[in-house]
Short mmCIF file of C-alpha atoms and ligand atoms in Angstrom, two decimals:
data_model
loop_
_atom_site.label_atom_id
_atom_site.label_comp_id
_atom_site.label_asym_id
_atom_site.label_seq_id
_atom_site.Cartn_x
_atom_site.Cartn_y
_atom_site.Cartn_z
CA MET A 1 -0.06 0.06 -0.07
CA SER A 2 2.95 2.18 -0.15
CA GLU A 3 2.40 3.50 -3.77
CA THR A 4 2.26 7.13 -3.91
CA GLU A 5 -0.06 7.62 -6.76
CA THR A 6 -3.20 9.57 -6.38
CA GLU A 7 -6.33 9.38 -8.65
CA ALA A 8 -6.90 12.04 -11.18
CA GLY A 9 -9.81 14.01 -9.91
CA GLU A 10 -9.56 12.90 -6.35
CA LYS A 11 -9.01 15.18 -3.59
CA PRO A 12 -5.66 16.15 -2.74
CA ALA A 13 -3.97 14.36 0.19
CA VAL A 14 -5.04 15.82 3.68
CA ASN A 15 -2.14 17.56 5.46
CA ALA A 16 -0.61 14.65 7.26
CA THR A 17 2.24 13.69 9.29
CA SER A 18 3.58 10.55 7.41
CA GLY A 19 4.83 7.23 8.99
CA ALA A 20 7.73 6.78 11.47
CA THR A 21 9.81 3.61 11.73
CA ILE A 22 9.17 1.37 14.59
CA GLN A 23 11.78 -1.12 16.10
CA LEU A 24 10.89 -3.85 18.36
CA GLU A 25 13.92 -5.11 20.04
CA ASN A 26 13.71 -8.33 22.26
CA LEU A 27 10.42 -7.64 23.43
CA THR A 28 9.19 -9.85 26.15
CA LYS A 29 5.83 -10.14 28.11
CA LEU A 30 5.47 -12.20 31.33
CA TYR A 31 2.01 -11.96 32.53
CA PRO A 32 1.93 -12.28 36.38
CA GLY A 33 1.28 -15.84 37.61
CA ASN A 34 2.35 -17.42 34.42
CA PRO A 35 5.89 -18.80 34.25
CA SER A 36 5.97 -18.80 30.50
CA PRO A 37 5.85 -15.52 28.35
CA ALA A 38 3.03 -14.51 26.30
CA VAL A 39 5.51 -12.75 23.88
CA ASP A 40 9.04 -14.15 23.84
CA ASN A 41 12.04 -12.01 22.63
CA VAL A 42 10.25 -10.40 19.63
CA SER A 43 12.42 -8.30 17.23
CA MET A 44 11.00 -6.50 14.19
CA ASP A 45 12.01 -3.49 12.10
CA ILE A 46 9.10 -1.96 10.35
CA LYS A 47 9.66 0.74 7.75
CA ALA A 48 8.09 4.30 7.77
CA GLY A 49 4.97 4.33 5.84
CA GLU A 50 4.62 0.61 5.72
CA THR A 51 1.74 -1.51 6.59
CA VAL A 52 2.69 -4.72 8.45
CA ILE A 53 0.28 -7.16 9.10
CA LEU A 54 0.50 -9.55 12.24
CA VAL A 55 -1.21 -12.79 11.64
CA GLY A 56 -1.34 -16.02 13.74
CA PRO A 57 -3.35 -18.47 15.61
CA SER A 58 -5.72 -17.30 18.64
CA GLY A 59 -3.65 -16.71 21.64
CA CYS A 60 -0.26 -16.45 19.98
CA GLY A 61 0.29 -12.92 21.52
CA LYS A 62 -0.71 -10.73 18.45
CA SER A 63 -2.68 -8.22 20.83
CA THR A 64 -0.06 -8.31 23.45
CA THR A 65 2.63 -7.52 21.03
CA LEU A 66 0.51 -4.68 19.44
CA LYS A 67 -0.40 -3.22 22.91
CA MET A 68 3.23 -3.11 23.82
CA ILE A 69 3.96 -0.70 20.95
CA ASN A 70 1.68 1.97 22.50
CA ARG A 71 2.50 0.50 26.06
CA LEU A 72 -1.06 -0.28 26.90
CA ILE A 73 0.75 -3.40 28.15
CA GLU A 74 4.19 -2.77 29.56
CA PRO A 75 6.82 -5.10 28.32
CA THR A 76 8.65 -7.15 30.84
CA SER A 77 12.12 -6.64 28.84
CA GLY A 78 13.20 -5.32 25.69
CA ARG A 79 13.09 -1.92 23.84
CA ILE A 80 10.55 -0.07 21.54
CA ARG A 81 11.90 2.74 19.20
CA ILE A 82 9.53 5.13 17.23
CA GLY A 83 11.29 7.31 14.70
CA ASP A 84 14.75 8.23 16.45
CA GLU A 85 13.10 7.91 19.94
CA ASP A 86 13.34 5.42 22.39
CA VAL A 87 9.96 5.27 23.85
CA THR A 88 10.21 2.36 26.25
CA ASP A 89 10.45 4.77 29.29
CA MET A 90 8.48 7.65 28.07
CA ASP A 91 5.43 8.82 29.65
CA PRO A 92 2.91 6.27 28.27
CA VAL A 93 0.04 8.92 28.01
CA LYS A 94 2.27 11.20 26.15
CA LEU A 95 3.28 8.33 23.90
CA ARG A 96 -0.33 7.34 22.91
CA ARG A 97 -1.02 10.77 21.80
CA LYS A 98 1.49 9.88 18.97
CA ILE A 99 -0.09 6.40 18.06
CA GLY A 100 -3.54 6.12 16.81
CA TYR A 101 -5.29 2.98 18.15
CA ALA A 102 -8.40 1.43 16.65
CA ILE A 103 -10.02 -1.87 17.81
CA GLN A 104 -12.68 -4.39 17.12
CA SER A 105 -16.20 -2.95 17.76
CA SER A 106 -14.75 0.36 17.21
CA GLY A 107 -14.43 1.11 21.14
CA LEU A 108 -16.45 4.44 20.86
CA PHE A 109 -17.50 5.90 24.06
CA PRO A 110 -21.51 5.49 24.07
CA HIS A 111 -22.18 8.59 25.98
CA MET A 112 -20.30 10.75 23.37
CA THR A 113 -21.44 12.02 20.02
CA VAL A 114 -19.59 11.14 16.90
CA ALA A 115 -17.86 14.61 16.94
CA GLU A 116 -16.87 14.37 20.65
CA ASN A 117 -15.39 10.93 20.21
CA ILE A 118 -13.18 12.11 17.28
CA ALA A 119 -12.23 15.41 19.17
CA LEU A 120 -10.88 13.47 22.20
CA VAL A 121 -7.25 13.34 21.59
CA PRO A 122 -7.06 16.64 19.80
CA LYS A 123 -8.69 18.51 22.67
CA MET A 124 -6.36 16.65 24.96
CA ILE A 125 -3.30 17.88 23.45
CA GLY A 126 -4.42 21.41 23.63
CA TRP A 127 -5.67 22.21 19.93
CA SER A 128 -7.90 25.26 19.82
CA LYS A 129 -11.65 25.10 19.51
CA SER A 130 -11.81 25.92 16.02
CA LYS A 131 -8.89 23.71 14.85
CA VAL A 132 -10.51 20.64 16.71
CA LYS A 133 -13.98 21.51 14.94
CA ASP A 134 -12.31 21.69 11.41
CA ARG A 135 -10.42 18.47 12.11
CA VAL A 136 -13.49 16.69 13.18
CA GLU A 137 -15.14 17.64 9.69
CA GLU A 138 -12.08 16.66 7.84
CA MET A 139 -11.82 13.39 9.41
CA LEU A 140 -15.50 12.54 8.92
CA ASP A 141 -15.11 13.32 5.23
CA LEU A 142 -11.85 11.37 5.01
CA VAL A 143 -13.62 8.05 6.07
CA GLY A 144 -16.58 8.82 3.86
CA LEU A 145 -19.29 10.03 6.29
CA ASP A 146 -21.13 13.17 5.87
CA PRO A 147 -20.14 15.42 8.53
CA ARG A 148 -23.51 17.33 8.68
CA GLU A 149 -25.40 14.08 9.04
CA TYR A 150 -23.23 12.28 11.49
CA HIS A 151 -21.42 14.88 13.46
CA GLY A 152 -24.13 14.86 16.29
CA ARG A 153 -25.22 11.16 16.29
CA TYR A 154 -24.54 8.74 19.24
CA PRO A 155 -22.45 5.59 18.32
CA ARG A 156 -25.71 3.47 19.03
CA ALA A 157 -27.35 5.14 16.05
CA LEU A 158 -24.51 4.04 13.72
CA SER A 159 -24.11 0.79 11.67
CA GLY A 160 -21.24 -1.55 12.83
CA GLY A 161 -19.38 -0.29 9.57
CA GLN A 162 -20.08 3.22 10.42
CA GLN A 163 -18.89 2.84 13.97
CA GLN A 164 -15.76 1.24 12.51
CA ARG A 165 -15.10 4.30 10.25
CA VAL A 166 -15.57 6.67 13.24
CA GLY A 167 -13.31 4.45 15.26
CA VAL A 168 -10.52 4.86 12.46
CA ALA A 169 -11.31 8.74 12.24
CA ARG A 170 -10.72 9.08 15.98
CA ALA A 171 -7.51 7.08 15.58
CA LEU A 172 -6.31 9.51 12.90
CA ALA A 173 -7.63 12.73 14.41
CA ALA A 174 -4.33 13.69 16.21
CA ASP A 175 -2.30 13.16 13.01
CA PRO A 176 -0.16 10.48 14.63
CA PRO A 177 2.71 8.97 12.57
CA VAL A 178 1.69 5.37 13.78
CA LEU A 179 -1.64 3.69 13.78
CA LEU A 180 -2.11 0.29 15.43
CA MET A 181 -5.08 -1.74 14.40
CA ASP A 182 -6.30 -4.88 16.35
CA GLU A 183 -8.83 -6.76 14.37
CA PRO A 184 -10.48 -3.59 13.38
CA PHE A 185 -13.05 -5.19 10.74
CA GLY A 186 -13.39 -8.43 12.59
CA ALA A 187 -16.94 -7.76 13.84
CA VAL A 188 -18.55 -6.38 10.47
CA ASP A 189 -20.30 -8.48 7.75
CA PRO A 190 -18.02 -9.58 4.81
CA ILE A 191 -19.35 -7.05 2.38
CA THR A 192 -18.94 -4.21 4.73
CA ARG A 193 -15.56 -5.49 5.58
CA ASP A 194 -14.35 -5.50 1.94
CA HIS A 195 -15.49 -1.84 1.69
CA LEU A 196 -13.62 -0.90 4.90
CA GLN A 197 -10.50 -2.60 3.73
CA ASP A 198 -10.88 -0.66 0.27
CA GLU A 199 -11.32 2.54 2.43
CA LEU A 200 -8.16 1.77 4.40
CA ILE A 201 -6.08 1.25 1.33
CA ARG A 202 -7.35 4.59 -0.02
CA LEU A 203 -6.48 6.28 3.13
CA GLN A 204 -3.26 4.91 3.33
CA HIS A 205 -2.52 5.91 -0.23
CA GLU A 206 -3.13 9.69 1.02
CA LEU A 207 -1.64 9.52 4.41
CA HIS A 208 1.60 7.03 4.39
CA LYS A 209 1.00 6.34 8.04
CA THR A 210 3.02 3.40 9.50
CA ILE A 211 0.31 0.78 10.23
CA VAL A 212 0.62 -2.27 12.25
CA PHE A 213 -2.46 -4.13 11.75
CA VAL A 214 -3.61 -7.48 13.63
CA THR A 215 -5.81 -10.03 12.08
CA HIS A 216 -6.25 -13.78 11.82
CA ASP A 217 -7.84 -13.56 8.40
CA PHE A 218 -5.16 -14.39 6.07
CA ASP A 219 -7.06 -13.02 2.94
CA GLU A 220 -7.15 -9.62 4.84
CA ALA A 221 -3.54 -9.79 5.51
CA ILE A 222 -2.73 -10.52 1.92
CA LYS A 223 -4.97 -7.51 0.60
CA LEU A 224 -3.80 -4.76 3.12
CA GLY A 225 -0.14 -5.82 3.93
CA ASP A 226 3.10 -4.62 2.51
CA ARG A 227 4.60 -7.34 4.66
CA ILE A 228 3.10 -9.82 6.63
CA ALA A 229 4.52 -11.30 9.95
CA VAL A 230 3.21 -14.86 10.42
CA LEU A 231 3.39 -15.73 14.20
CA ARG A 232 3.59 -18.99 16.17
CA GLU A 233 3.04 -19.24 19.77
CA ARG A 234 4.68 -16.57 21.90
CA SER A 235 4.80 -14.31 18.78
CA HIS A 236 7.73 -16.12 17.59
CA ILE A 237 8.25 -14.97 13.94
CA ALA A 238 7.69 -17.99 11.67
CA GLN A 239 8.04 -15.73 8.35
CA PHE A 240 8.11 -11.81 7.94
CA ASP A 241 8.08 -11.00 4.32
CA THR A 242 5.97 -9.56 1.36
CA PRO A 243 2.48 -11.32 0.54
CA GLU A 244 3.88 -12.51 -2.77
CA ALA A 245 6.91 -14.12 -1.06
CA ILE A 246 4.82 -15.87 1.52
CA LEU A 247 2.26 -17.23 -0.92
CA THR A 248 4.88 -18.46 -3.39
CA ASN A 249 7.69 -19.52 -0.98
CA PRO A 250 6.16 -20.39 2.62
CA THR A 251 9.24 -21.17 4.75
CA ASP A 252 7.69 -24.23 6.45
CA ASP A 253 4.71 -26.25 7.10
CA PHE A 254 3.33 -23.90 9.77
CA VAL A 255 3.12 -20.99 7.41
CA SER A 256 1.80 -23.18 4.58
CA GLY A 257 -0.79 -24.28 6.88
CA PHE A 258 -1.70 -20.66 7.60
CA VAL A 259 -1.93 -19.67 3.93
CA GLY A 260 -4.28 -22.62 3.26
CA ALA A 261 -5.23 -24.20 -0.05
CA GLY A 262 -5.55 -22.48 -3.13
CA ALA A 263 -2.39 -20.19 -2.83
CA ALA A 264 -2.77 -19.24 -6.61
CA LEU A 265 -6.18 -18.18 -6.18
CA LYS A 266 -5.38 -16.02 -3.09
CA ARG A 267 -2.99 -14.19 -5.36
CA LEU A 268 -6.03 -12.72 -6.69
CA ASN A 269 -5.96 -10.70 -3.64
CA LEU A 270 -2.68 -9.02 -4.60
CA THR A 271 -3.82 -7.74 -7.84
CA ARG A 272 -6.11 -4.72 -7.82
CA VAL A 273 -8.83 -3.50 -10.22
CA ARG A 274 -6.54 -0.45 -11.06
CA ASP A 275 -3.96 -2.95 -12.26
CA VAL A 276 -6.16 -4.61 -14.95
CA GLU A 277 -8.05 -3.01 -18.07
CA ILE A 278 -11.19 -1.03 -17.14
CA ALA A 279 -13.09 -0.95 -20.15
CA GLU A 280 -15.58 1.75 -21.30
CA PHE A 281 -19.26 0.90 -21.44
CA PRO A 282 -21.91 2.89 -23.04
CA THR A 283 -24.29 4.88 -20.47
CA VAL A 284 -27.54 6.77 -20.31
CA THR A 285 -28.82 8.76 -17.45
CA VAL A 286 -32.08 8.53 -15.80
CA ASP A 287 -32.93 11.93 -17.29
CA ASP A 288 -32.36 10.90 -20.76
CA PRO A 289 -35.56 10.88 -22.86
CA LEU A 290 -36.80 7.57 -23.52
CA GLN A 291 -36.44 8.08 -27.35
CA SER A 292 -32.85 8.53 -27.10
CA VAL A 293 -32.25 5.52 -24.94
CA PHE A 294 -34.18 3.39 -27.57
CA ASN A 295 -31.97 4.92 -30.30
CA LYS A 296 -28.81 4.16 -28.29
CA LEU A 297 -30.02 0.62 -27.85
CA GLY A 298 -31.81 -0.13 -30.81
CA GLY A 299 -29.48 1.35 -33.46
CA GLY A 300 -26.04 1.34 -32.28
CA PRO A 301 -23.94 -1.65 -31.68
CA HIS A 302 -24.66 -2.22 -28.08
CA ASN A 303 -26.96 -4.87 -26.75
CA GLU A 304 -26.85 -3.30 -23.31
CA LEU A 305 -26.37 -0.05 -21.62
CA LEU A 306 -25.66 1.23 -18.05
CA MET A 307 -28.09 3.80 -16.69
CA LEU A 308 -26.62 6.25 -14.24
CA ASP A 309 -28.33 8.27 -11.74
CA ARG A 310 -28.44 11.96 -11.33
CA ARG A 311 -25.06 11.69 -9.45
CA ASN A 312 -23.44 9.66 -12.00
CA ARG A 313 -23.57 6.46 -9.89
CA PRO A 314 -24.40 3.07 -11.45
CA TYR A 315 -28.18 2.44 -11.27
CA LYS A 316 -29.59 -0.08 -13.69
CA TRP A 317 -28.42 -2.41 -16.56
CA LEU A 318 -30.58 -2.07 -19.47
CA ARG A 319 -30.67 -4.68 -22.28
CA ARG A 320 -32.61 -4.35 -25.64
CA GLY A 321 -35.31 -6.83 -24.56
CA ASP A 322 -35.90 -4.95 -21.29
CA LEU A 323 -36.93 -1.83 -23.16
CA MET A 324 -39.51 -3.86 -25.35
CA ARG A 325 -41.01 -5.66 -22.41
CA ALA A 326 -41.26 -2.43 -20.06
CA ARG A 327 -43.32 -0.82 -22.79
CA GLY A 328 -42.17 2.39 -22.89
CA SER A 329 -41.62 2.97 -19.13
CA LEU A 330 -37.95 3.22 -18.09
CA ALA A 331 -38.88 3.13 -14.44
CA ARG A 332 -39.72 -0.55 -14.76
CA ALA A 333 -37.09 -1.67 -17.30
CA GLY A 334 -33.73 -3.14 -16.55
CA GLN A 335 -31.85 -4.73 -13.51
CA LEU A 336 -30.80 -2.94 -10.64
CA VAL A 337 -26.91 -2.87 -10.09
CA HIS A 338 -26.26 -4.91 -7.13
CA ASP A 339 -22.68 -4.61 -6.47
CA THR A 340 -19.75 -2.29 -7.49
CA VAL A 341 -15.97 -2.13 -6.88
CA THR A 342 -13.43 0.67 -6.74
CA ARG A 343 -10.02 0.68 -8.20
CA ASP A 344 -8.66 -0.27 -4.98
CA ALA A 345 -10.69 -3.56 -4.79
CA THR A 346 -8.87 -6.80 -5.34
CA LEU A 347 -9.35 -9.13 -8.49
CA HIS A 348 -11.00 -11.43 -5.86
CA ASP A 349 -13.56 -8.97 -5.01
CA ALA A 350 -14.25 -8.23 -8.61
CA LEU A 351 -14.42 -11.82 -9.45
CA GLU A 352 -16.93 -12.36 -6.59
CA ALA A 353 -18.96 -9.56 -7.68
CA VAL A 354 -18.96 -10.62 -11.44
CA LEU A 355 -19.89 -14.27 -10.57
CA THR A 356 -22.98 -12.97 -8.61
CA ASP A 357 -24.31 -11.17 -11.55
CA SER A 358 -25.73 -12.69 -14.56
CA GLY A 359 -24.38 -10.17 -16.95
CA GLY A 360 -20.50 -11.29 -16.45
CA ARG A 361 -19.21 -7.67 -15.63
CA VAL A 362 -19.04 -5.37 -12.57
CA ALA A 363 -19.18 -1.57 -12.59
CA VAL A 364 -15.90 0.17 -11.30
CA THR A 365 -16.66 3.49 -9.47
CA GLY A 366 -14.67 6.32 -8.12
CA ARG A 367 -14.30 7.85 -4.56
CA ARG A 368 -17.91 9.40 -4.65
CA GLY A 369 -19.50 6.24 -6.12
CA GLU A 370 -19.43 7.87 -9.71
CA PHE A 371 -19.12 5.48 -12.59
CA ILE A 372 -15.65 4.92 -14.10
CA GLY A 373 -15.92 1.82 -16.33
CA VAL A 374 -16.44 -1.93 -16.17
CA VAL A 375 -14.28 -5.02 -15.61
CA ASP A 376 -15.49 -8.06 -17.22
CA MET A 377 -15.09 -11.74 -16.89
CA HIS A 378 -12.92 -12.04 -19.73
CA THR A 379 -10.48 -9.67 -18.41
CA LEU A 380 -10.51 -11.36 -14.99
CA MET A 381 -9.97 -14.83 -16.50
CA ASN A 382 -6.81 -13.40 -18.41
CA SER A 383 -5.43 -12.25 -14.98
CA VAL A 384 -6.28 -15.55 -13.32
CA HIS A 385 -4.43 -17.39 -16.18
CA GLU A 386 -1.26 -15.19 -15.87
CA LEU A 387 -1.08 -15.70 -12.18
CA LEU A 388 -1.43 -19.49 -12.51
CA GLU A 389 1.17 -19.57 -15.28
CA ALA A 390 3.58 -17.51 -13.28
CA ASP A 391 3.21 -19.90 -10.44
CA ARG A 392 3.57 -22.80 -12.68
CA LEU A 393 6.95 -21.30 -13.74
CA THR A 394 8.23 -20.52 -10.07
CA ALA A 395 7.33 -24.11 -9.31
CA ILE A 396 9.28 -25.40 -12.19
CA GLU A 397 12.24 -23.23 -11.42
CA HIS A 398 12.06 -24.30 -7.83
CA GLN A 399 12.15 -27.99 -8.90
CA HIS A 400 15.18 -27.45 -11.08
CA GLU A 401 17.12 -25.88 -8.15
CA LEU A 402 16.36 -28.76 -6.06
CA GLN A 403 17.53 -31.15 -8.79
CA GLU A 404 20.69 -29.36 -9.23
CA GLN A 405 21.44 -29.41 -5.52
CA HIS A 406 20.67 -32.95 -5.51
CA SER A 407 22.98 -33.73 -8.48
CA ASP A 408 25.70 -31.64 -6.98
CA GLN A 409 25.41 -33.66 -3.93
CA THR A 410 25.58 -36.90 -5.78
CA VAL A 411 28.50 -35.69 -7.68
CA GLN A 412 30.25 -34.82 -4.34
CA GLU A 413 29.36 -38.27 -2.79
CA LEU A 414 30.58 -40.04 -5.86
CA GLU A 415 33.88 -38.07 -5.83
CA GLY A 416 34.31 -38.48 -2.18
CA GLY A 417 33.71 -42.13 -2.69
CA ALA A 418 36.40 -42.12 -5.56
CA ASP A 419 38.97 -40.78 -3.03
CA VAL A 420 38.68 -43.88 -0.81
N1 ATP B 1 -3.93 -9.92 31.09
C1 ATP B 1 -3.49 -11.14 30.88
N2 ATP B 1 -3.16 -11.89 31.96
C2 ATP B 1 -2.61 -12.98 31.80
N3 ATP B 1 -2.58 -13.66 30.45
C3 ATP B 1 -2.79 -13.07 29.45
C4 ATP B 1 -3.50 -11.67 29.61
N4 ATP B 1 -3.73 -11.23 28.29
C5 ATP B 1 -3.50 -12.04 27.58
N5 ATP B 1 -2.81 -13.20 28.13
C6 ATP B 1 -2.27 -14.52 27.44
O1 ATP B 1 -1.35 -14.20 26.65
C7 ATP B 1 -1.43 -14.86 25.40
C8 ATP B 1 -1.33 -13.95 24.29
O2 ATP B 1 -2.66 -13.28 24.32
P1 ATP B 1 -3.00 -12.28 23.16
O3 ATP B 1 -4.35 -11.68 23.53
O4 ATP B 1 -1.95 -11.35 22.91
O5 ATP B 1 -3.29 -13.19 21.98
P2 ATP B 1 -4.03 -12.93 20.42
O6 ATP B 1 -2.96 -13.60 19.55
O7 ATP B 1 -4.26 -11.54 20.32
O8 ATP B 1 -5.13 -13.83 20.38
P3 ATP B 1 -6.56 -13.80 19.67
O9 ATP B 1 -6.49 -13.86 18.24
O10 ATP B 1 -7.36 -14.68 20.25
O11 ATP B 1 -7.00 -12.27 20.01
C9 ATP B 1 -2.54 -16.00 25.58
O12 ATP B 1 -2.35 -17.15 26.17
C10 ATP B 1 -3.47 -15.20 26.72
O13 ATP B 1 -4.36 -16.07 27.48
MG1 MG B 2 -6.03 -10.33 20.04
#
């Protein structure tokens, strides 16, 4: 997620402090009453602006490791450095103002409004009233919630996904260089989770924070991580590498087990809609006169049109036959658009959307939901084919290397034998 591109027409990046390095040096946590450590001697170097995912089985020490970074849990031994600073002995309250923290079920204070929740840390560090107010608006806008609508609401009046968005807005409010996230999307439904993940990717394109993100969903790890640390019990690092490397070259059976079956298909999570061809598609809008829609469908080369609403968002797929059947009324014609993807969605998301839609394509939308183009089954199949082919070649190379090593060994043994 560390690319710096921004979309044409998208809002310029918010003024933001970008990420700082994080170094964990021999971090250990012994909980009282337990002779064996929950986290044992973990060392990890995280680059500035990088998104690192901690994955591993339940109870392996992910949350403990994460909470030692902002010292919600005090390490028993070891050091933590953020940027140039050793923060192991720093006042933890001060430290936490520089580190955003978002958790499952958002952790919002129920008796405070959305605005009050987001304003919490900026107020604490003494920002002026007007600066805090502007920041709250900016943050709500950043996470895709209309400030006028959501500002004064209480968390209970928000959906799970909206609560998570406010949780992220709160974590980012004081513009910390570092963001810690502990299964932040663990409690929402799969579709909302996909969208929240896409939004986090978009945010990170703009903000370049250093993010440490805990999950036990390996697909989520592949989608979000620049690097993934696969952890065993006591936070021992089994492998710490890019998603590609872990998928194509897991170090041992533990990691393979975590990757699970279908590594090639999982790589669909690594390619984004932005990386494949987004095709044009003929459109009309709801306000177009019926006759011109007819002309476009009837006379033109197209069997199908996409109807956009007044804000240019995909609304309905219209086929030639639909118009005949609807006998002159556009209101009844066509099929509502069920699912759309953004440029940050993965090919996996796109394939899912295409497969659930009988038309064999999915509409791609921009930041405000506006129509950009379509990705179709053909494009997706080509990408899948390329991925599988690349995997096949890697496997063959690997096989050759093994054979060479093996024959080297045989030669050595034979030569060794000849000496005797
Ligand atoms: N406050 C505590 N006191 C004693 N033991 C604890 C405490 N918190 C966690 N542990 C133990 O430390 C180990 C690691 O816990 P941790 O919460 O870090 O795991 P996790 O990897 O985040 O698990 P999960 O995926 O279930 O959230 C577990 O064995 C847990 O029982
Ligand atoms: Mg945990």
